[in-house]
């Protein structure tokens, strides 16, 4: 039986795609290899979103070439967003590469691997992999992709070009995956999509899908990522407020606090729209924890625009944020525009955003001292022997003494201290 080793880079969507490929290849006669040294097929599932991602993958392919030198039959391949985005450059720079497969070609992998070296990066507007079951690893959390692609075409983002247009997985297939995951012992399910709340299959919208999943026996928690502010419907907000399993936590990408910059990004909302949405969410879902994405140094961003971002951060008070300095991605609309913010100024603005968010996060977490929280136990904490770690419903990391708890338990603990990133409990 040939074996396959898959190495995953990037977001949760790529993690879910790796599980999908692993399950499909397993059913097609491939065994899972624990390391590349023993594998017949070595596959890197890649991401093209971040700057310098290509250099990292080219370097990794160079290191993996040793296994092909020792065993010439070994096949080395690249899958995912980078395969779609820079396939020609990868082939030119890495002679050890045998195949390149895009996000919509995973179904054909078993047949393609039995032939000559290949490139298959065709986008398919109908492919959802609804009939392919993933092979998940150990853990308490199951990732379920409910829609693929994106129709937003934000000027900085490459996703629509590498993952194609939006298409939703049929609800019956989604709900069967939820049932399968809970039957396999997973306690939490996370719905995934590039614009996950744009989900629609016939007359089933995203809110209806949340309500249907909420009724499945054995499910303890339900989350989703990443929604788009423009698609945050009353149906979805109502489901967040009324469903037993839907966690009071939301990752709501802001990107900028400046309306002119948001306009150049073609995000489809203003800073005022975003703030009104936050107010509506918090009025409907009391105690809601919010995280976000922020980009600084976008072409045309002035000091006044940047200060508007800091002001909106202070107004919203996010629990956490993923922060980035703008980097040009080929093929996007913004890639044709002149950069107006120097690298040094981007770095300064990024550090200011990080510093403000660290301060806000520390204050929010400190307010939890003395309170009891529920933690889904995920495993040992890095704090040392006898300590466990897990997530609260608000997706905050908590560490606490084991006290007989096991992975998968819902532990009730009391917060005694905190940092900007972690709750310490007993």
Short mmCIF file of C-alpha atoms in Angstrom, two decimals:
data_model
loop_
_atom_site.label_atom_id
_atom_site.label_comp_id
_atom_site.label_asym_id
_atom_site.label_seq_id
_atom_site.Cartn_x
_atom_site.Cartn_y
_atom_site.Cartn_z
CA UNK A 1 0.00 0.00 0.00
CA UNK A 2 1.55 3.38 -0.97
CA UNK A 3 1.72 6.02 1.74
CA UNK A 4 1.14 9.79 1.70
CA UNK A 5 2.45 12.52 3.98
CA UNK A 6 0.62 15.89 3.95
CA UNK A 7 2.05 19.07 5.44
CA UNK A 8 -0.41 21.93 5.94
CA UNK A 9 0.18 25.68 5.78
CA UNK A 10 -2.28 28.53 6.25
CA UNK A 11 -5.81 28.86 7.58
CA UNK A 12 -8.43 26.48 8.93
CA UNK A 13 -9.77 26.06 5.39
CA UNK A 14 -6.47 24.44 4.47
CA UNK A 15 -6.63 22.22 7.56
CA UNK A 16 -10.10 21.08 6.44
CA UNK A 17 -8.84 20.53 2.87
CA UNK A 18 -5.98 18.38 4.18
CA UNK A 19 -8.48 16.25 6.09
CA UNK A 20 -10.56 15.98 2.91
CA UNK A 21 -7.57 14.86 0.80
CA UNK A 22 -6.41 12.44 3.47
CA UNK A 23 -9.82 10.78 3.66
CA UNK A 24 -10.15 10.57 -0.12
CA UNK A 25 -6.67 9.10 -0.55
CA UNK A 26 -7.17 6.64 2.31
CA UNK A 27 -10.32 5.28 0.67
CA UNK A 28 -8.35 5.04 -2.59
CA UNK A 29 -5.69 2.77 -1.11
CA UNK A 30 -3.14 5.13 0.43
CA UNK A 31 -1.89 4.82 3.98
CA UNK A 32 -1.07 7.89 6.07
CA UNK A 33 2.66 8.39 6.66
CA UNK A 34 3.80 9.93 9.94
CA UNK A 35 6.81 11.67 8.37
CA UNK A 36 8.12 12.47 4.88
CA UNK A 37 11.06 10.05 5.17
CA UNK A 38 8.75 7.04 4.90
CA UNK A 39 6.20 8.43 2.42
CA UNK A 40 5.73 7.54 -1.24
CA UNK A 41 3.86 10.80 -1.83
CA UNK A 42 4.81 14.06 -0.10
CA UNK A 43 2.21 16.81 -0.44
CA UNK A 44 2.42 20.41 0.77
CA UNK A 45 -1.01 22.00 1.15
CA UNK A 46 -0.22 25.68 0.77
CA UNK A 47 -1.51 29.21 1.33
CA UNK A 48 -0.86 32.25 -0.88
CA UNK A 49 -2.33 34.92 1.38
CA UNK A 50 0.75 36.02 3.29
CA UNK A 51 3.84 37.80 2.00
CA UNK A 52 6.88 35.58 1.43
CA UNK A 53 4.72 32.43 1.45
CA UNK A 54 6.23 31.28 -1.85
CA UNK A 55 9.81 31.59 -0.55
CA UNK A 56 8.91 29.45 2.45
CA UNK A 57 7.42 26.70 0.31
CA UNK A 58 10.30 26.75 -2.21
CA UNK A 59 12.73 26.37 0.69
CA UNK A 60 10.73 23.49 2.14
CA UNK A 61 10.59 21.74 -1.25
CA UNK A 62 14.37 22.01 -1.46
CA UNK A 63 14.71 20.32 1.92
CA UNK A 64 12.29 17.55 0.91
CA UNK A 65 14.26 16.79 -2.27
CA UNK A 66 16.62 14.60 -0.21
CA UNK A 67 13.91 11.95 0.09
CA UNK A 68 13.49 11.84 -3.68
CA UNK A 69 17.26 11.46 -4.16
CA UNK A 70 17.29 8.44 -1.84
CA UNK A 71 14.11 6.91 -3.28
CA UNK A 72 13.52 8.13 -6.86
CA UNK A 73 9.95 6.81 -7.00
CA UNK A 74 8.81 9.36 -4.38
CA UNK A 75 6.37 11.97 -5.72
CA UNK A 76 6.49 15.51 -4.34
CA UNK A 77 3.58 17.87 -4.91
CA UNK A 78 2.03 21.19 -4.01
CA UNK A 79 -1.69 21.68 -3.42
CA UNK A 80 -3.90 24.56 -2.39
CA UNK A 81 -3.94 28.30 -2.99
CA UNK A 82 -0.28 28.69 -3.91
CA UNK A 83 -0.57 25.89 -6.45
CA UNK A 84 -3.31 27.90 -8.09
CA UNK A 85 -1.53 31.23 -7.79
CA UNK A 86 2.14 30.69 -8.73
CA UNK A 87 2.23 27.29 -10.39
CA UNK A 88 4.57 28.41 -13.18
CA UNK A 89 7.09 29.93 -10.78
CA UNK A 90 7.01 26.83 -8.59
CA UNK A 91 7.68 24.54 -11.54
CA UNK A 92 10.51 26.76 -12.80
CA UNK A 93 12.24 27.03 -9.42
CA UNK A 94 11.75 23.49 -8.05
CA UNK A 95 12.77 20.73 -10.47
CA UNK A 96 11.99 18.12 -7.82
CA UNK A 97 8.28 18.98 -8.07
CA UNK A 98 6.17 16.22 -9.66
CA UNK A 99 2.67 17.63 -9.48
CA UNK A 100 0.66 20.78 -8.76
CA UNK A 101 -3.01 20.47 -7.82
CA UNK A 102 -5.43 23.32 -7.21
CA UNK A 103 -8.24 23.58 -4.62
CA UNK A 104 -10.88 22.18 -7.00
CA UNK A 105 -8.89 19.16 -8.22
CA UNK A 106 -8.54 17.10 -5.04
CA UNK A 107 -11.17 14.62 -6.21
CA UNK A 108 -8.88 13.62 -9.12
CA UNK A 109 -5.76 13.11 -6.99
CA UNK A 110 -5.85 9.28 -6.70
CA UNK A 111 -6.10 8.81 -10.47
CA UNK A 112 -3.57 11.54 -11.28
CA UNK A 113 -0.95 10.12 -8.91
CA UNK A 114 -0.80 6.88 -10.88
CA UNK A 115 0.35 8.64 -14.06
CA UNK A 116 3.01 11.04 -15.24
CA UNK A 117 3.85 14.35 -13.57
CA UNK A 118 0.91 16.73 -13.86
CA UNK A 119 -0.55 20.17 -13.26
CA UNK A 120 -4.29 20.38 -12.55
CA UNK A 121 -5.42 23.78 -11.38
CA UNK A 122 -8.77 24.11 -13.11
CA UNK A 123 -11.36 25.95 -11.05
CA UNK A 124 -14.77 24.30 -10.92
CA UNK A 125 -17.82 26.42 -10.06
CA UNK A 126 -19.77 23.32 -9.03
CA UNK A 127 -17.21 21.46 -6.89
CA UNK A 128 -18.08 21.36 -3.17
CA UNK A 129 -16.75 17.86 -2.26
CA UNK A 130 -20.10 17.29 -0.54
CA UNK A 131 -19.86 13.53 -1.03
CA UNK A 132 -16.27 13.13 0.25
CA UNK A 133 -15.80 12.38 3.94
CA UNK A 134 -12.74 13.88 5.65
CA UNK A 135 -10.31 11.93 7.80
CA UNK A 136 -9.81 14.04 10.91
CA UNK A 137 -7.05 13.86 13.47
CA UNK A 138 -7.29 13.66 17.23
CA UNK A 139 -8.82 16.56 19.11
CA UNK A 140 -12.06 18.05 20.34
CA UNK A 141 -12.80 20.35 17.38
CA UNK A 142 -14.06 19.35 13.91
CA UNK A 143 -13.70 21.72 10.96
CA UNK A 144 -16.54 21.52 8.42
CA UNK A 145 -16.35 23.50 5.19
CA UNK A 146 -19.89 24.66 4.35
CA UNK A 147 -19.02 26.84 1.37
CA UNK A 148 -16.10 27.40 -0.96
CA UNK A 149 -14.84 30.43 -2.87
CA UNK A 150 -15.64 34.12 -2.56
CA UNK A 151 -17.56 36.69 -4.61
CA UNK A 152 -16.42 39.82 -2.75
CA UNK A 153 -13.22 40.69 -4.73
CA UNK A 154 -11.78 43.01 -2.08
CA UNK A 155 -8.99 44.91 -3.78
CA UNK A 156 -6.24 43.50 -1.52
CA UNK A 157 -7.35 39.86 -1.51
CA UNK A 158 -6.36 37.00 -3.77
CA UNK A 159 -8.89 34.44 -2.51
CA UNK A 160 -11.46 34.74 -5.36
CA UNK A 161 -8.66 34.18 -7.88
CA UNK A 162 -7.28 31.05 -6.22
CA UNK A 163 -10.46 29.50 -4.76
CA UNK A 164 -13.04 30.59 -7.31
CA UNK A 165 -16.57 31.86 -6.84
CA UNK A 166 -18.95 31.14 -3.97
CA UNK A 167 -20.81 27.85 -3.87
CA UNK A 168 -22.50 26.27 -0.86
CA UNK A 169 -22.42 22.66 0.28
CA UNK A 170 -25.96 21.18 0.37
CA UNK A 171 -27.39 21.41 3.90
CA UNK A 172 -28.04 17.66 4.17
CA UNK A 173 -24.35 17.00 3.53
CA UNK A 174 -23.29 19.62 6.09
CA UNK A 175 -25.61 18.25 8.77
CA UNK A 176 -24.47 14.68 8.11
CA UNK A 177 -20.89 15.80 8.70
CA UNK A 178 -21.98 17.33 12.01
CA UNK A 179 -23.64 14.04 13.01
CA UNK A 180 -20.56 12.08 11.97
CA UNK A 181 -18.24 14.40 13.89
CA UNK A 182 -20.26 14.18 17.11
CA UNK A 183 -20.51 10.39 16.74
CA UNK A 184 -16.71 10.28 16.46
CA UNK A 185 -16.40 12.16 19.76
CA UNK A 186 -15.75 15.72 18.60
CA UNK A 187 -17.31 18.15 21.04
CA UNK A 188 -17.14 21.33 18.99
CA UNK A 189 -17.87 21.96 15.31
CA UNK A 190 -16.58 24.98 13.37
CA UNK A 191 -18.31 25.91 10.10
CA UNK A 192 -15.82 27.27 7.57
CA UNK A 193 -16.09 29.50 4.53
CA UNK A 194 -14.25 32.45 3.06
CA UNK A 195 -17.49 34.40 3.60
CA UNK A 196 -19.19 31.77 5.72
CA UNK A 197 -22.35 33.76 6.49
CA UNK A 198 -23.05 34.20 2.77
CA UNK A 199 -24.11 30.53 2.80
CA UNK A 200 -27.28 29.79 0.87
CA UNK A 201 -28.53 26.54 -0.59
CA UNK A 202 -32.01 26.93 -2.05
CA UNK A 203 -34.14 28.46 0.69
CA UNK A 204 -31.70 27.52 3.46
CA UNK A 205 -29.69 30.54 4.57
CA UNK A 206 -26.88 30.66 7.11
CA UNK A 207 -29.14 31.29 10.08
CA UNK A 208 -31.34 28.32 9.14
CA UNK A 209 -28.26 26.10 8.85
CA UNK A 210 -27.10 27.14 12.34
CA UNK A 211 -30.53 26.36 13.78
CA UNK A 212 -30.61 22.93 12.09
CA UNK A 213 -27.13 22.03 13.39
CA UNK A 214 -28.07 23.23 16.86
CA UNK A 215 -30.73 20.51 17.06
CA UNK A 216 -28.25 17.65 16.54
CA UNK A 217 -27.80 15.47 19.63
CA UNK A 218 -24.33 15.29 21.13
CA UNK A 219 -23.09 18.64 19.85
CA UNK A 220 -21.69 20.77 22.67
CA UNK A 221 -20.49 23.87 20.82
CA UNK A 222 -20.87 25.41 17.37
CA UNK A 223 -18.73 28.20 15.89
CA UNK A 224 -18.12 29.65 12.44
CA UNK A 225 -15.45 31.65 10.64
CA UNK A 226 -14.98 33.98 8.87
CA UNK A 227 -18.13 35.99 8.29
CA UNK A 228 -18.28 39.18 6.22
CA UNK A 229 -19.92 42.21 7.88
CA UNK A 230 -22.09 42.84 4.80
CA UNK A 231 -23.61 39.35 5.07
CA UNK A 232 -24.44 39.49 8.79
CA UNK A 233 -28.20 39.03 8.40
CA UNK A 234 -30.98 39.22 10.98
CA UNK A 235 -31.43 35.47 10.51
CA UNK A 236 -27.81 34.77 11.48
CA UNK A 237 -27.84 37.19 14.43
CA UNK A 238 -31.08 35.66 15.71
CA UNK A 239 -29.56 32.17 15.49
CA UNK A 240 -26.54 33.33 17.48
CA UNK A 241 -28.86 34.66 20.19
CA UNK A 242 -31.23 31.70 20.41
CA UNK A 243 -29.26 28.53 19.58
CA UNK A 244 -28.03 26.57 22.59
CA UNK A 245 -24.73 25.49 21.01
CA UNK A 246 -23.73 28.61 19.08
CA UNK A 247 -20.95 30.27 21.06
CA UNK A 248 -21.13 33.95 22.05
CA UNK A 249 -18.02 34.70 20.02
CA UNK A 250 -17.57 36.20 16.57
CA UNK A 251 -14.60 36.92 14.34
CA UNK A 252 -15.74 39.97 12.37
CA UNK A 253 -13.04 41.32 10.03
CA UNK A 254 -12.88 45.12 10.13
CA UNK A 255 -9.69 45.65 8.04
CA UNK A 256 -9.69 49.44 8.58
CA UNK A 257 -11.46 52.04 10.68
CA UNK A 258 -11.34 54.60 7.88
CA UNK A 259 -14.32 54.86 5.56
CA UNK A 260 -12.20 56.16 2.64
CA UNK A 261 -9.79 53.24 3.01
CA UNK A 262 -12.67 50.75 3.29
CA UNK A 263 -13.98 52.25 0.05
CA UNK A 264 -10.65 51.68 -1.69
CA UNK A 265 -10.63 48.14 -0.31
CA UNK A 266 -14.15 47.66 -1.74
CA UNK A 267 -15.33 46.13 1.50
CA UNK A 268 -18.96 47.15 0.99
CA UNK A 269 -19.48 48.98 4.29
CA UNK A 270 -18.38 52.17 6.04
CA UNK A 271 -16.80 52.54 9.46
CA UNK A 272 -20.17 53.79 10.71
CA UNK A 273 -21.91 50.72 9.24
CA UNK A 274 -19.45 48.46 11.03
CA UNK A 275 -19.96 50.19 14.37
CA UNK A 276 -23.76 50.00 14.00
CA UNK A 277 -23.48 46.27 13.27
CA UNK A 278 -21.36 45.76 16.39
CA UNK A 279 -23.93 47.63 18.48
CA UNK A 280 -26.74 45.48 17.05
CA UNK A 281 -24.80 42.26 17.69
CA UNK A 282 -24.00 43.16 21.28
CA UNK A 283 -27.58 44.23 21.97
CA UNK A 284 -28.83 40.87 20.68
CA UNK A 285 -26.06 38.61 22.03
CA UNK A 286 -25.12 39.92 25.50
CA UNK A 287 -21.48 39.32 26.45
CA UNK A 288 -20.44 38.71 22.85
CA UNK A 289 -16.66 38.39 22.38
CA UNK A 290 -15.38 39.99 19.19
CA UNK A 291 -12.14 39.44 17.32
CA UNK A 292 -11.13 41.01 14.03
CA UNK A 293 -8.60 41.48 11.22
CA UNK A 294 -6.80 44.80 10.71
CA UNK A 295 -4.55 45.88 7.83
CA UNK A 296 -2.30 48.94 8.14
CA UNK A 297 -0.40 50.73 5.39
CA UNK A 298 -2.90 50.10 2.59
CA UNK A 299 -2.17 52.24 -0.51
CA UNK A 300 -3.46 55.75 0.15
CA UNK A 301 -3.80 55.29 3.93
CA UNK A 302 -3.00 58.66 5.53
CA UNK A 303 -2.11 59.35 9.13
CA UNK A 304 -5.70 60.50 9.62
CA UNK A 305 -6.97 57.19 8.19
CA UNK A 306 -4.69 55.29 10.53
CA UNK A 307 -5.87 57.26 13.55
CA UNK A 308 -9.45 56.41 12.53
CA UNK A 309 -8.53 52.73 12.82
CA UNK A 310 -7.20 53.28 16.34
CA UNK A 311 -10.35 55.21 17.23
CA UNK A 312 -12.62 52.41 16.01
CA UNK A 313 -10.56 49.87 17.96
CA UNK A 314 -11.10 51.94 21.11
CA UNK A 315 -14.83 52.23 20.39
CA UNK A 316 -15.38 48.52 19.71
CA UNK A 317 -12.86 47.08 22.21
CA UNK A 318 -12.09 43.82 20.47
CA UNK A 319 -11.14 40.83 22.59
CA UNK A 320 -8.33 40.07 20.14
CA UNK A 321 -7.16 40.96 16.64
CA UNK A 322 -5.07 39.56 13.82
CA UNK A 323 -3.00 42.47 12.55
CA UNK A 324 -1.08 42.82 9.29
CA UNK A 325 1.02 45.31 7.39
CA UNK A 326 -0.30 45.52 3.85
CA UNK A 327 1.64 43.48 1.30
CA UNK A 328 0.94 43.46 -2.42
CA UNK A 329 -0.52 40.22 -3.84
CA UNK A 330 -0.21 39.70 -7.59
CA UNK A 331 -3.41 39.75 -9.69
CA UNK A 332 -5.40 41.78 -7.15
CA UNK A 333 -6.68 45.24 -8.08
CA UNK A 334 -4.54 46.91 -5.41
CA UNK A 335 -1.38 45.30 -6.81
CA UNK A 336 -1.52 47.85 -9.65
CA UNK A 337 -1.49 50.83 -7.28
CA UNK A 338 1.57 52.67 -6.04
CA UNK A 339 2.57 52.04 -2.45
CA UNK A 340 2.19 55.26 -0.44
CA UNK A 341 3.30 54.06 3.00
CA UNK A 342 6.95 53.17 3.58
CA UNK A 343 7.98 49.87 5.13
CA UNK A 344 9.22 51.70 8.22
CA UNK A 345 5.92 53.56 8.61
CA UNK A 346 3.95 50.33 8.14
CA UNK A 347 6.01 48.78 10.91
CA UNK A 348 5.34 51.75 13.21
CA UNK A 349 1.61 51.64 12.57
CA UNK A 350 1.51 47.89 13.04
CA UNK A 351 3.26 48.13 16.40
CA UNK A 352 0.85 50.86 17.49
CA UNK A 353 -2.14 48.66 16.60
CA UNK A 354 -0.62 45.65 18.37
CA UNK A 355 0.17 47.72 21.45
CA UNK A 356 -3.35 49.13 21.67
CA UNK A 357 -4.94 45.71 21.18
CA UNK A 358 -2.69 44.12 23.83
CA UNK A 359 -3.79 46.81 26.29
CA UNK A 360 -7.48 46.33 25.50
CA UNK A 361 -7.23 42.51 25.61
CA UNK A 362 -5.48 42.63 28.97
CA UNK A 363 -8.18 44.90 30.41
CA UNK A 364 -11.04 42.72 29.12
CA UNK A 365 -9.45 39.53 30.46
CA UNK A 366 -8.68 41.12 33.85
CA UNK A 367 -12.40 41.82 34.26
CA UNK A 368 -12.97 38.05 34.36
CA UNK A 369 -10.92 37.59 37.54
CA UNK A 370 -13.04 35.89 40.17
CA UNK A 371 -15.61 34.63 37.68
CA UNK A 372 -16.41 31.02 36.93
CA UNK A 373 -16.02 29.95 33.29
CA UNK A 374 -16.70 26.79 31.33
CA UNK A 375 -13.68 25.37 29.49
CA UNK A 376 -13.66 22.68 26.81
CA UNK A 377 -10.52 20.73 27.73
CA UNK A 378 -8.18 20.32 24.75
CA UNK A 379 -5.04 18.84 26.31
CA UNK A 380 -1.94 19.55 28.42
CA UNK A 381 -0.97 23.19 28.94
CA UNK A 382 2.52 24.42 28.18
CA UNK A 383 2.57 25.76 31.73
CA UNK A 384 3.88 22.41 32.98
CA UNK A 385 2.91 19.00 34.33
CA UNK A 386 -0.48 18.77 35.98
CA UNK A 387 -1.98 21.67 34.01
CA UNK A 388 -4.57 21.53 31.25
CA UNK A 389 -5.63 24.06 28.61
CA UNK A 390 -8.80 24.68 26.67
CA UNK A 391 -11.18 27.28 25.29
CA UNK A 392 -14.07 29.09 26.94
CA UNK A 393 -17.29 29.69 24.97
CA UNK A 394 -15.83 33.14 24.18
CA UNK A 395 -12.79 31.41 22.61
CA UNK A 396 -10.41 32.54 25.31
CA UNK A 397 -7.57 30.20 26.23
CA UNK A 398 -7.68 29.09 29.87
CA UNK A 399 -5.10 27.06 31.78
CA UNK A 400 -5.87 25.31 35.06
CA UNK A 401 -4.82 22.36 37.26
CA UNK A 402 -5.94 18.99 35.89
CA UNK A 403 -7.94 18.01 39.00
CA UNK A 404 -9.18 14.83 37.29
CA UNK A 405 -10.46 16.50 34.12
CA UNK A 406 -9.87 14.76 30.77
CA UNK A 407 -9.70 15.90 27.15
CA UNK A 408 -13.22 16.60 25.91
CA UNK A 409 -14.64 17.47 29.33
CA UNK A 410 -16.49 20.73 29.94
CA UNK A 411 -14.72 21.94 33.07
CA UNK A 412 -16.07 24.63 35.38
CA UNK A 413 -13.15 26.65 36.76
CA UNK A 414 -12.67 30.02 38.44
CA UNK A 415 -10.38 32.67 36.93
CA UNK A 416 -7.67 33.80 39.38
CA UNK A 417 -5.39 35.80 37.07
CA UNK A 418 -4.97 36.71 33.42
CA UNK A 419 -2.74 38.10 30.69
CA UNK A 420 -3.70 39.66 27.35
CA UNK A 421 -3.83 36.17 25.86
CA UNK A 422 -4.63 33.70 28.64
CA UNK A 423 -6.89 33.15 31.63
CA UNK A 424 -5.32 31.39 34.63
CA UNK A 425 -7.89 29.46 36.64
CA UNK A 426 -8.33 26.99 39.48
#
